[in-house]
Coordinates of C-alpha atoms and ligand atoms in Angstrom, one line a residue:
X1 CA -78.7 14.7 -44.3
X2 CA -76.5 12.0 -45.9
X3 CA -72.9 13.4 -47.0
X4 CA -73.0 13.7 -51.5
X5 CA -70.6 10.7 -52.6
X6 CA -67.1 12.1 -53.4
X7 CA -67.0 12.9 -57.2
X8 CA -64.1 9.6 -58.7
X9 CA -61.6 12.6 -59.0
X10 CA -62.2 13.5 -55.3
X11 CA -61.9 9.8 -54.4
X12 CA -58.2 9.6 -56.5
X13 CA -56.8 13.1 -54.8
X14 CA -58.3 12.2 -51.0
X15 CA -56.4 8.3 -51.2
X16 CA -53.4 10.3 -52.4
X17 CA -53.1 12.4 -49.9
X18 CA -53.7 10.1 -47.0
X19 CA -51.8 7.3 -48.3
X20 CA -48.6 9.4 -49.5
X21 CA -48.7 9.6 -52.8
X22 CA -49.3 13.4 -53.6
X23 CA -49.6 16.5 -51.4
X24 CA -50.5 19.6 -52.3
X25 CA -47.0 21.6 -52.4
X26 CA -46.3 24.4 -49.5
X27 CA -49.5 22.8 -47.6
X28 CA -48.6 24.7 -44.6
X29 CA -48.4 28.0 -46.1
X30 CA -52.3 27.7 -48.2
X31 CA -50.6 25.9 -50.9
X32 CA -49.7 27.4 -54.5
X33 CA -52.2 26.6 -56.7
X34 CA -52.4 23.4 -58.8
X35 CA -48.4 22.8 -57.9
X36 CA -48.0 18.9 -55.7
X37 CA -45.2 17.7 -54.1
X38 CA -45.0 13.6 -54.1
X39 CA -44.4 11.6 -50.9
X40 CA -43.2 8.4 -50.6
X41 CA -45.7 6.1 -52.1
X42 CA -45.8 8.9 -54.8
X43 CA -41.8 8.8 -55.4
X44 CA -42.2 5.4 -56.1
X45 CA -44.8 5.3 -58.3
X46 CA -43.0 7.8 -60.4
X47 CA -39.8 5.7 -60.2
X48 CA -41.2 2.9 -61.6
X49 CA -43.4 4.1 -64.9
X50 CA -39.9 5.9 -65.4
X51 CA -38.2 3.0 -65.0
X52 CA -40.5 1.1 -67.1
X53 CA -40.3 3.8 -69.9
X54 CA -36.4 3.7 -69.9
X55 CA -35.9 0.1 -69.5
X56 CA -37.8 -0.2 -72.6
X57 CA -37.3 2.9 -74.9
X58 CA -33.0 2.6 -74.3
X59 CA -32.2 -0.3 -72.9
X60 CA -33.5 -2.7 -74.4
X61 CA -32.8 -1.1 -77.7
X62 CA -29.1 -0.7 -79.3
X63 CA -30.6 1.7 -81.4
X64 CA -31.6 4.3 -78.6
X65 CA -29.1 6.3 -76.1
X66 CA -29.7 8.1 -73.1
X67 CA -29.3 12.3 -72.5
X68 CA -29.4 14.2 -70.0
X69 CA -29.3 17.9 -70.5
X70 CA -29.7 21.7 -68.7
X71 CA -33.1 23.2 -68.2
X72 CA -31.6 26.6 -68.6
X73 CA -30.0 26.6 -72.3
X74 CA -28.9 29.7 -74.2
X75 CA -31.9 31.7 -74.6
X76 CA -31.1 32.0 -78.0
X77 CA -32.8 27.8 -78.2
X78 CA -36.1 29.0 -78.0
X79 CA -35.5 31.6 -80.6
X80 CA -34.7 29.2 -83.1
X81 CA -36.9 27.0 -82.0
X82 CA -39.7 29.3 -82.5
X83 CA -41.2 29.3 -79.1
X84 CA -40.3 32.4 -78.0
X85 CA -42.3 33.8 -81.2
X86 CA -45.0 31.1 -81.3
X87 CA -45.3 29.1 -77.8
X88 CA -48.8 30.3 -76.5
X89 CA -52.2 29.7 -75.8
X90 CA -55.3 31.6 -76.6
X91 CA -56.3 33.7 -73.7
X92 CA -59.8 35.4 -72.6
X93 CA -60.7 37.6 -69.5
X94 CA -64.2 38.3 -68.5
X95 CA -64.2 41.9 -67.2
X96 CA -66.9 41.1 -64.8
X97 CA -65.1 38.2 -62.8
X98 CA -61.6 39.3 -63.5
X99 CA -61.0 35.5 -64.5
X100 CA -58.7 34.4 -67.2
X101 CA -59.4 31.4 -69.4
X102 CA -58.0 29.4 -72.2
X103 CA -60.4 30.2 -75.1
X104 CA -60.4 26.9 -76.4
X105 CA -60.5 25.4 -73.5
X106 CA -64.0 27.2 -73.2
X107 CA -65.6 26.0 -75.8
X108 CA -64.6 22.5 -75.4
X109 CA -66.4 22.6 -72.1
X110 CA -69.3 23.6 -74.0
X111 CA -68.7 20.9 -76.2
X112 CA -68.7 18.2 -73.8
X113 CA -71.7 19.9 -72.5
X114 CA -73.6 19.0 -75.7
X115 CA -71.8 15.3 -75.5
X116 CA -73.1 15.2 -71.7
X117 CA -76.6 15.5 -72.7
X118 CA -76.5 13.6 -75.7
X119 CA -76.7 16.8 -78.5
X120 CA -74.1 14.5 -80.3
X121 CA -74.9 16.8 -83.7
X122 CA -73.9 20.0 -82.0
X123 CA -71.1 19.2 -80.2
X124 CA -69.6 17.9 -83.7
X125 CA -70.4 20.9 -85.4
X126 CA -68.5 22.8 -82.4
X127 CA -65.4 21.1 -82.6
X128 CA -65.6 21.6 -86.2
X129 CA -65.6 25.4 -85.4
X130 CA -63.4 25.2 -83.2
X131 CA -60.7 22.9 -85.3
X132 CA -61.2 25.6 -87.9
X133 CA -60.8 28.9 -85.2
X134 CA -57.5 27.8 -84.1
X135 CA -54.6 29.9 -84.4
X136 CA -57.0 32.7 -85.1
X137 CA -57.9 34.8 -81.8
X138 CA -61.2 36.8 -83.6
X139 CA -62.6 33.6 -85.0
X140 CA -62.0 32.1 -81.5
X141 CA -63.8 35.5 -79.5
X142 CA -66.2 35.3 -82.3
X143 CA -67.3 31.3 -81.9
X144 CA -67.2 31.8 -77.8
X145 CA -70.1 34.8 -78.8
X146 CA -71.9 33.0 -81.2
X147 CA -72.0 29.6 -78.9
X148 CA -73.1 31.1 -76.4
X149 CA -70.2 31.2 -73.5
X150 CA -70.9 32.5 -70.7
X151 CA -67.9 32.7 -67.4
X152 CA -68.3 30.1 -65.1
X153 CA -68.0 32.4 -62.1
X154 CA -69.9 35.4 -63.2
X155 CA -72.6 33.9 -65.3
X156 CA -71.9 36.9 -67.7
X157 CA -70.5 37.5 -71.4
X158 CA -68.4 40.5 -71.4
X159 CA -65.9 39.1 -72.6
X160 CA -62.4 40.9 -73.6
X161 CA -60.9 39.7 -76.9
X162 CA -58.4 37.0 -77.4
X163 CA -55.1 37.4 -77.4
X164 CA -51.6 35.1 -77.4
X165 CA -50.0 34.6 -74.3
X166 CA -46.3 32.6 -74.0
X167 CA -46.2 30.1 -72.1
X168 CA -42.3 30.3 -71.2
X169 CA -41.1 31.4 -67.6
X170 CA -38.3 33.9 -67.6
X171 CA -35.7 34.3 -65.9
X172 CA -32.7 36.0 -65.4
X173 CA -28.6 34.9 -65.4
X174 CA -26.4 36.6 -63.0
X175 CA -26.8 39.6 -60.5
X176 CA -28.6 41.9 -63.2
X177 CA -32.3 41.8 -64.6
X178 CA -31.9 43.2 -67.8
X179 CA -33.1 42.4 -70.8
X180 CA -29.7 41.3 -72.0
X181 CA -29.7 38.4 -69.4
X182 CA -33.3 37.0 -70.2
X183 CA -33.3 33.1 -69.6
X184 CA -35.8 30.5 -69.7
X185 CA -37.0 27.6 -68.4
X186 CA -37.3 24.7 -70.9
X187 CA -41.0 24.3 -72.0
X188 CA -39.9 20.9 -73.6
X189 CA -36.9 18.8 -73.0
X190 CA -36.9 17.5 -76.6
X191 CA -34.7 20.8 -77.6
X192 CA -31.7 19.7 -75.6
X193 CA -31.6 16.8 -77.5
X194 CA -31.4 19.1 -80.8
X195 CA -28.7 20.6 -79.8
X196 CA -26.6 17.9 -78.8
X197 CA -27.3 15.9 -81.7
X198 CA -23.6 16.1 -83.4
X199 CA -22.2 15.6 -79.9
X200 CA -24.1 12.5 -79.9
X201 CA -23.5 11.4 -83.1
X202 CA -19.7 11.5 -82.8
X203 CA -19.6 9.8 -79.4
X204 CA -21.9 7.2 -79.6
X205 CA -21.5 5.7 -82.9
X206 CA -24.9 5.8 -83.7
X207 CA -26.4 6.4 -87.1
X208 CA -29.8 7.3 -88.5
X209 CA -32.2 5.4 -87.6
X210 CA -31.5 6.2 -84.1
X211 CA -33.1 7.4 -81.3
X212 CA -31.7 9.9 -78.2
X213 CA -34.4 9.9 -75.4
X214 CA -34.5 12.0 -72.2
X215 CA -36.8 12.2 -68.8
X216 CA -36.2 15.9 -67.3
X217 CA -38.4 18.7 -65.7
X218 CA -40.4 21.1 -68.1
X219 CA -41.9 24.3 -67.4
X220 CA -45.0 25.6 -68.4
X221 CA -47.3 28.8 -67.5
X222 CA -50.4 27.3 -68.0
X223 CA -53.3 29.6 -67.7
X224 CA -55.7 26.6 -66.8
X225 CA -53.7 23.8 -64.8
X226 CA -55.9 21.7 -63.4
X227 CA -57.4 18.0 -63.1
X228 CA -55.0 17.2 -60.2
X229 CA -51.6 16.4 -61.6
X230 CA -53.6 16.5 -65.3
X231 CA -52.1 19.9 -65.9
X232 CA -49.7 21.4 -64.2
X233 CA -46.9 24.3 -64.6
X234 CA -43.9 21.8 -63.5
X235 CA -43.7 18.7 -64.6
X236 CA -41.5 15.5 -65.6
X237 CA -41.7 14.6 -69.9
X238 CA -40.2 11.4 -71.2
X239 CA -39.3 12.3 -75.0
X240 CA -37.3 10.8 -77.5
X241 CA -36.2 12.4 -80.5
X242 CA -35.9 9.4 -83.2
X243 CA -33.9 10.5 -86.3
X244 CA -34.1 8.7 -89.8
X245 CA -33.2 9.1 -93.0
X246 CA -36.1 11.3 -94.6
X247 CA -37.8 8.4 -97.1
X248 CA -38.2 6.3 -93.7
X249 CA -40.5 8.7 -91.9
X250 CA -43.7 7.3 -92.4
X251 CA -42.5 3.6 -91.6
X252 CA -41.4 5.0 -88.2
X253 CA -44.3 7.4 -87.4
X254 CA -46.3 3.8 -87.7
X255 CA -44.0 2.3 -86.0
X256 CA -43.6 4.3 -82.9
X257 CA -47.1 4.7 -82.7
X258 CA -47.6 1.4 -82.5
X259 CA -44.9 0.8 -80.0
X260 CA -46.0 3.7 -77.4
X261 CA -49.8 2.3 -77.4
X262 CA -48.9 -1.1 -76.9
X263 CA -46.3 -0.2 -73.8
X264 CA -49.5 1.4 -72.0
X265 CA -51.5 -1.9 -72.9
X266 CA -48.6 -4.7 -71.7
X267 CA -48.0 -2.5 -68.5
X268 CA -51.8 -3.2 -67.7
X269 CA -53.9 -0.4 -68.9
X270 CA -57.3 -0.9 -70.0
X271 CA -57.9 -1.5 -74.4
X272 CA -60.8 0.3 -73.9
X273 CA -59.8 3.4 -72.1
X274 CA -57.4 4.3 -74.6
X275 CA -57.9 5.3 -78.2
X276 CA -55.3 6.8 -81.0
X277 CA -56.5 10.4 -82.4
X278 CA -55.1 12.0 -85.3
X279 CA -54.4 15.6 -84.9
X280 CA -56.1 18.0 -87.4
X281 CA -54.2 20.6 -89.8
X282 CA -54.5 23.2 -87.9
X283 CA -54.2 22.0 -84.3
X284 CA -50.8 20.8 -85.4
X285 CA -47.5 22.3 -83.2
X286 CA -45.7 24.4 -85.5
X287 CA -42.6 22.2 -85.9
X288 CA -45.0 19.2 -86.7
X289 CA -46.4 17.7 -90.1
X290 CA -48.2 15.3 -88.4
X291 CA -49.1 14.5 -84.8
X292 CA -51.3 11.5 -83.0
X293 CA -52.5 11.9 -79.6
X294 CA -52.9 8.3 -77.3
X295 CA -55.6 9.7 -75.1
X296 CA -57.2 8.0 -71.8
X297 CA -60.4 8.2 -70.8
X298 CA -60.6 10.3 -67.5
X299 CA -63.0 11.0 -65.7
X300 CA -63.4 14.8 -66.6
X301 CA -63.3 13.1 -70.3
X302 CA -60.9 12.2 -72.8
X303 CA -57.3 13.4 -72.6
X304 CA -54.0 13.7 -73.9
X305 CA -51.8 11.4 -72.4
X306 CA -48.7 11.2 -74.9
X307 CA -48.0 12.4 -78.7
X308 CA -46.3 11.4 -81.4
X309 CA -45.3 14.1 -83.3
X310 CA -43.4 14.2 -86.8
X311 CA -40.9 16.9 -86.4
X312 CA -39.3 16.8 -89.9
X313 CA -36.4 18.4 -90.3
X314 CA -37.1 21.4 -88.8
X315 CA -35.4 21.7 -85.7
X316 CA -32.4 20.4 -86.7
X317 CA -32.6 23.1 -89.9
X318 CA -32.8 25.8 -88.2
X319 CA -30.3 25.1 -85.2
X320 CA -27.9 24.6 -88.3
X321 CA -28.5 28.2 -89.8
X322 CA -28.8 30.0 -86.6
X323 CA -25.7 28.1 -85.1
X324 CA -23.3 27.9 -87.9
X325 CA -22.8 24.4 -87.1
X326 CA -23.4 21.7 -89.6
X327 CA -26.1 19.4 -88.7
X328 CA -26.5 16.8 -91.1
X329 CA -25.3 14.1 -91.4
X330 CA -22.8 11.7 -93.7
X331 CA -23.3 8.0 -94.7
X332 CA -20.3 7.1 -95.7
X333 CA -21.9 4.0 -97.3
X334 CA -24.2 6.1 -99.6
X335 CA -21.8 9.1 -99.7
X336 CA -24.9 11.1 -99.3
X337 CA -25.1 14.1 -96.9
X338 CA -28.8 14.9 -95.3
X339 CA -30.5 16.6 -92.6
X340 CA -32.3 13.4 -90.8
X341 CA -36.1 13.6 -90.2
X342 CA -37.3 13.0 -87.0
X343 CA -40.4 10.9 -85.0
X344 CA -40.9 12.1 -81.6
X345 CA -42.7 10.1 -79.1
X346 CA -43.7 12.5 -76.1
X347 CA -45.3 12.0 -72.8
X348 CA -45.4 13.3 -69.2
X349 CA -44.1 11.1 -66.2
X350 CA -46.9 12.7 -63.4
X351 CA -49.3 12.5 -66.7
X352 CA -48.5 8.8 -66.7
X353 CA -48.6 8.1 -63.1
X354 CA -51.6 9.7 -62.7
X355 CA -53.2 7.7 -65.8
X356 CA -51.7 4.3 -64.1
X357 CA -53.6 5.0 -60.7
X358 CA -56.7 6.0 -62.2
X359 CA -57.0 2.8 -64.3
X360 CA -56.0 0.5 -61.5
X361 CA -58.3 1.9 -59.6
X362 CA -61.2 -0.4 -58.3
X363 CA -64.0 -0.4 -55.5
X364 CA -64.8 -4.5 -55.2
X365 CA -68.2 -5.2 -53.7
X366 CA -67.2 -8.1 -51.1
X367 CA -69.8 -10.3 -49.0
X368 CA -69.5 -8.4 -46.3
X369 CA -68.0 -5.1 -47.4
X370 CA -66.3 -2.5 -50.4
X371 CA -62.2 -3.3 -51.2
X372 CA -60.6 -0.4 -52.4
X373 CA -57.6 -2.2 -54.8
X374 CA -55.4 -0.4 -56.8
X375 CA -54.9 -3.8 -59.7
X376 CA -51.1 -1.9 -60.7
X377 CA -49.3 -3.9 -63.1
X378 CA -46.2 -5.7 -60.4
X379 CA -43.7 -3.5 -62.4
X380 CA -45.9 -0.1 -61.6
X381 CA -46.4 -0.7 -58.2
X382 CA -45.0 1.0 -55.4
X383 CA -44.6 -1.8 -53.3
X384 CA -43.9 -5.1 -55.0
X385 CA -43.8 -7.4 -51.3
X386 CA -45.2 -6.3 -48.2
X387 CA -44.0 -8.6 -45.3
X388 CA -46.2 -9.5 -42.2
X389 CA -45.2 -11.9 -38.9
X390 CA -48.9 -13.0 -38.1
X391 CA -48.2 -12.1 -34.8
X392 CA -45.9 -9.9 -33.2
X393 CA -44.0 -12.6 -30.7
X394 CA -42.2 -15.8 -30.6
X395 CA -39.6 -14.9 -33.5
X396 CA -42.1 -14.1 -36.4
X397 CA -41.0 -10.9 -36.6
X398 CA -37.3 -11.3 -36.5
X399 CA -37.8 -14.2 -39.1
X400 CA -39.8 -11.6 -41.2
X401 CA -37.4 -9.0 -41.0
X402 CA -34.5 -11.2 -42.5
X403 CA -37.1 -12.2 -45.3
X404 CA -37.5 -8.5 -46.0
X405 CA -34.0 -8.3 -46.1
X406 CA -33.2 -11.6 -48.4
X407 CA -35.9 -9.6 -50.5
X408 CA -34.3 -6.5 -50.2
X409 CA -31.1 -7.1 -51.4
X410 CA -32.4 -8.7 -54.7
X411 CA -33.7 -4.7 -55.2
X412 CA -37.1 -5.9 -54.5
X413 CA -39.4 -2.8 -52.8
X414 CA -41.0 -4.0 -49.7
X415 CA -42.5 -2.7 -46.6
X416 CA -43.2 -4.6 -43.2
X417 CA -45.8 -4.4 -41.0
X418 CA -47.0 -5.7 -38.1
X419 CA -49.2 -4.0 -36.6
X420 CA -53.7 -4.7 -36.7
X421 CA -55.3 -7.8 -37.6
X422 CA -53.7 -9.8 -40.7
X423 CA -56.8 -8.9 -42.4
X424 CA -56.6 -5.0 -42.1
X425 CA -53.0 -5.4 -43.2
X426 CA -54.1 -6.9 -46.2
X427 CA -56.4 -4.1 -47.1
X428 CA -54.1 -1.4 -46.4
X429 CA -52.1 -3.2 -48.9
X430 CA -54.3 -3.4 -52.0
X431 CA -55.3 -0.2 -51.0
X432 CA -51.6 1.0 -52.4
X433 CA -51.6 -2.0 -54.7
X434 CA -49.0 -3.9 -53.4
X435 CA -49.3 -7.6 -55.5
X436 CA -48.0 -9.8 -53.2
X437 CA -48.0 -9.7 -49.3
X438 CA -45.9 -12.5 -47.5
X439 CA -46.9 -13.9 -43.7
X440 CA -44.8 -15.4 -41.6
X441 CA -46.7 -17.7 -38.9
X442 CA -45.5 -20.0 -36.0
X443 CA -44.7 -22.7 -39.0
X444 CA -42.5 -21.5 -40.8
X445 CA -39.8 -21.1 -37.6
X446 CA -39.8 -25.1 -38.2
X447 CA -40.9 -25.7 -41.8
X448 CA -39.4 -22.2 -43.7
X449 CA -42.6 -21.9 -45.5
X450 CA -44.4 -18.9 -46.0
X451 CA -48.0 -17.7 -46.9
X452 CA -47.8 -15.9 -49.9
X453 CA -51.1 -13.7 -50.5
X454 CA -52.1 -12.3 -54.0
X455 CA -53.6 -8.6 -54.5
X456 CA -56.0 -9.0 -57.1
X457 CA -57.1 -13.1 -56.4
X458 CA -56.9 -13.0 -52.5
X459 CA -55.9 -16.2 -53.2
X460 CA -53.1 -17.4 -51.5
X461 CA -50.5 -20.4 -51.1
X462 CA -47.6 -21.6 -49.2
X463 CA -43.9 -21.1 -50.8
X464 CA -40.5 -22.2 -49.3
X465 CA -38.7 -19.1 -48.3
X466 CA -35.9 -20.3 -50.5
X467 CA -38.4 -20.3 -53.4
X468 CA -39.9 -17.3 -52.6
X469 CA -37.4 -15.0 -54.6
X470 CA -37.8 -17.1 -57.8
X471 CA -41.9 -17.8 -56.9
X472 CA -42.4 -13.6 -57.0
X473 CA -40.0 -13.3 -60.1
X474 CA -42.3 -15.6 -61.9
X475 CA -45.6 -14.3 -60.7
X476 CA -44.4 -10.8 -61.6
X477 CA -43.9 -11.8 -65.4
X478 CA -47.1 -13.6 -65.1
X479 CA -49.2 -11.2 -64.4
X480 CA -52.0 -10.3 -66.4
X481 CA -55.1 -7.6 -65.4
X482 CA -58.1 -9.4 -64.3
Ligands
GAP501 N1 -41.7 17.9 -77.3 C1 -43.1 17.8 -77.6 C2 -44.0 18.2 -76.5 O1 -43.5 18.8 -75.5 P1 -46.5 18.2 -75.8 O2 -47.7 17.5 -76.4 O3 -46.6 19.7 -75.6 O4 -45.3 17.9 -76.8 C3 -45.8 16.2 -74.4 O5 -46.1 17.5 -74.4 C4 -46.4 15.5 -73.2 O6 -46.0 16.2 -72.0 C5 -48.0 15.6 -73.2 O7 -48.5 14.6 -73.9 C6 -48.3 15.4 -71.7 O8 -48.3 14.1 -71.3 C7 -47.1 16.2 -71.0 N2 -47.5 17.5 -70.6 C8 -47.5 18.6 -71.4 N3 -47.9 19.7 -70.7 C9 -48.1 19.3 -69.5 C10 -48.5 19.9 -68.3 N4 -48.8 21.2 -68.2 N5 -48.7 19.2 -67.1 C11 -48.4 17.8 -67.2 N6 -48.0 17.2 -68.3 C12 -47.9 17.9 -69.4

């Protein structure tokens, strides 16, 4: 019998694995659930959509600077902030399987159930329960009754009732465990950025509007992590907390959603797959007044892949009272002393990088067979030049080892090979989707000319090595996604 073809998602993890983008962590021990380690095509890949994310949201801006703060803050942090009181998710057991689930999570599998078949009508009216259930555990246990829900493993409904659950890990300072010593991990790295605001203020001589961004681990106990690197308990955020004067607010909540869409769209993701959602009242955070979601279209549906939240003035407030420290601030143009309001854009680095390969990702019917091409934008990719000698004798791969080396030292990321036929190299290369892949053939030992082959044409051309830096540089900022 013929082998079922490999769900997308299945397709995504498997060419991760073998090509060394992610493993799952502690393979060799049975692995702990949902929780990946990245290899070395993986590193890079995360490298660069940081890169690309920092390059753009500080410097290129004078009106954004850098931080760089502790996971493990005084407890008292998540106090103020309120999520030690209100940081959780909705949880259900079903007695018969033992499983835990998100309750909302439930019903929105039931609502993309309906979508799935085409009961359009129903699933709306779903979510519209559901939008209207949230925050309120017996409405939730009520709706997953009256809709129907039944657990995925045990096919039954005995459901427990809904209750919160924080989604903080704890730990402990110091040699004792005691309640006194309670610490957490940071759930969001935005808070660091709170708390140094003044610090920032006085050193950097920056004044509202103003922006202090950050890229840091965050820690979450998600009930249902999942998707791959979707949803996971440890991951990288990027966030930037922008502060302005509080009649500017709206302006820059337009603004910066603007600005966060468009960087997915000019670093080559698909129009099409991506969409701006308006939170509703009551799925908003409860720091937030407003919140849009940029969501993707992956293949288990649509997704959040970054907010843009309007924080107010809250954080900042109610560090100020629980601190004792003053944080507002003084124009001394205006004379006027106010707590600034503040726009935060916030995304997740693995959320990113996952979103980048699944959108590059492409199976091209060719005469004689399928190319598996990863169409990265050149700045995304993991490997911007692979190198070749067409054959492995009579100086081409000495020559091509000083080319990787001339390209090297302009920071360019490059990897040589020389080993199968030119062709398979080339496949293993879009495979990865490296843009450019330069050959070195018995020419070019007289004539310093290279073959310079393109990714996503095939097409390729012939560059004098002491072109080739400026030939790539261009091509780079050329690029466009077929
Ligand atoms: N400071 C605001 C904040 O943390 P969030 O919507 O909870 O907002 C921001 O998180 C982004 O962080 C999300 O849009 C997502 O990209 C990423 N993120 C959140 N939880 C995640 C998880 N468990 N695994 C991977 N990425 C996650």
């Amino acid at each position: 019998m013929a082998k079922p073809k490999p769900s997308f998602m299945d397709t995504i993890v498997s060419l991760c694995k073998r090509r060394g983008f992610v493993f799952p962590a502690s393979e060799i021990y049975g692995g702990i659930g949902n929780t990946y380690d990245y290899g070395p095509l993986g590193v890079e890949l995360l490298r660069r959509v940081k890169d690309a994310w920092w390059s753009r949201t500080v410097t290129a801006r004078t009106d954004v600077v850098g931080l760089d703060s502790a996971i493990i803050q005084n407890p008292q942090t998540w106090i103020t902030s309120g999520h030690v009181g209100g940081f959780s998710d909705p949880l259900i057991d079903n007695k018969t399987s033992k499983q835990r689930y998100r309750a909302d999570h439930l019903i929105e599998g039931k609502i993309a159930k309906y979508e799935k078949k085409g009961r359009s009508e129903q699933a709306a009216a779903l979510q519209e329960k559901l939008n209207a259930a949230l925050g309120d555990n017996e409405a939730m246990g009520a709706l997953i009754a009256e809709a129907g829900i039944k657990c995925p493993i045990s096919g039954t409904d005995d459901w427990t009732e809904v209750r919160q659950f924080n989604l903080m890990f704890k730990t402990y300072i110091g040699a004792l465990q005691s309640e006194d010593n309670i610490a957490y991990l940071r759930p969001e790295t935005a808070q660091g950025i709170f708390l140094n605001f003044k610090n920032v203020l006085e050193s950097s001589r920056q004044k509202p509007p103003f922006g202090i961004a950050q890229i840091g681990k965050s820690f979450r106990n998600e009930i249902t992590p999942g998707n791959f690197v979707f949803r996971t308990r440890e991951f990288e955020q990027a966030e930037m907390e922008f502060f302005v004067p509080p009649a500017e607010e709206q302006q820059w909540y337009d603004y910066w959603r603007k600005a966060r869409f468009d960087w997915y769209t000019e670093l080559g993701i698909r129009e099409e797959k991506l969409r701006m959602r308006e939170h509703e009242a009551s799925e908003l955070a409860h720091y937030s007044t407003a919140t849009a979601d940029i969501e993707y279209e992956y293949p288990f549906g649509w997704g959040e892949l970054e907010g843009i939240a309007c924080r107010t003035d809250f954080d900042l407030k109610r560090h100020s009272e629980a601190s004792g420290t003053d944080l507002v601030f003084f124009d001394p143009q205006t004379k006027e002393h106010y707590t600034p309001y503040v726009i935060e854009p916030a995304g997740g680095i693995n959320r990113m990088a996952l979103t980048f390969l699944i959108d590059a990702y492409e199976e091209e019917e060719l005469e004689k067979d399928t190319r598996v091409v990863l169409r990265f934008h050149p700045e995304i990719a993991p490997i911007t030049c692979a190198v070749f000698p067409l054959v492995k004798k009579d100086g081409m791969p000495e020559k091509a080892r000083e080319i990787e080396a001339l390209l090297g030292k302009a920071r360019m990321s490059t990897f040589y090979d020389e080993k199968a036929a030119i062709g398979r190299r080339y496949r293993r290369q879009d495979e990865i989707g490296t843009p450019f892949c330069v050959t070195v053939d018995g020419d070019t030992l007289s004539d310093d000319v290279v073959t310079v082959r393109h990714r996503d044409s095939m097409q390729q051309e012939k560059v004098k090595v002491s072109e080739l830096l400026t030939y790539l540089i261009e091509s780079m900022s050329g690029w466009s996604r077929q």
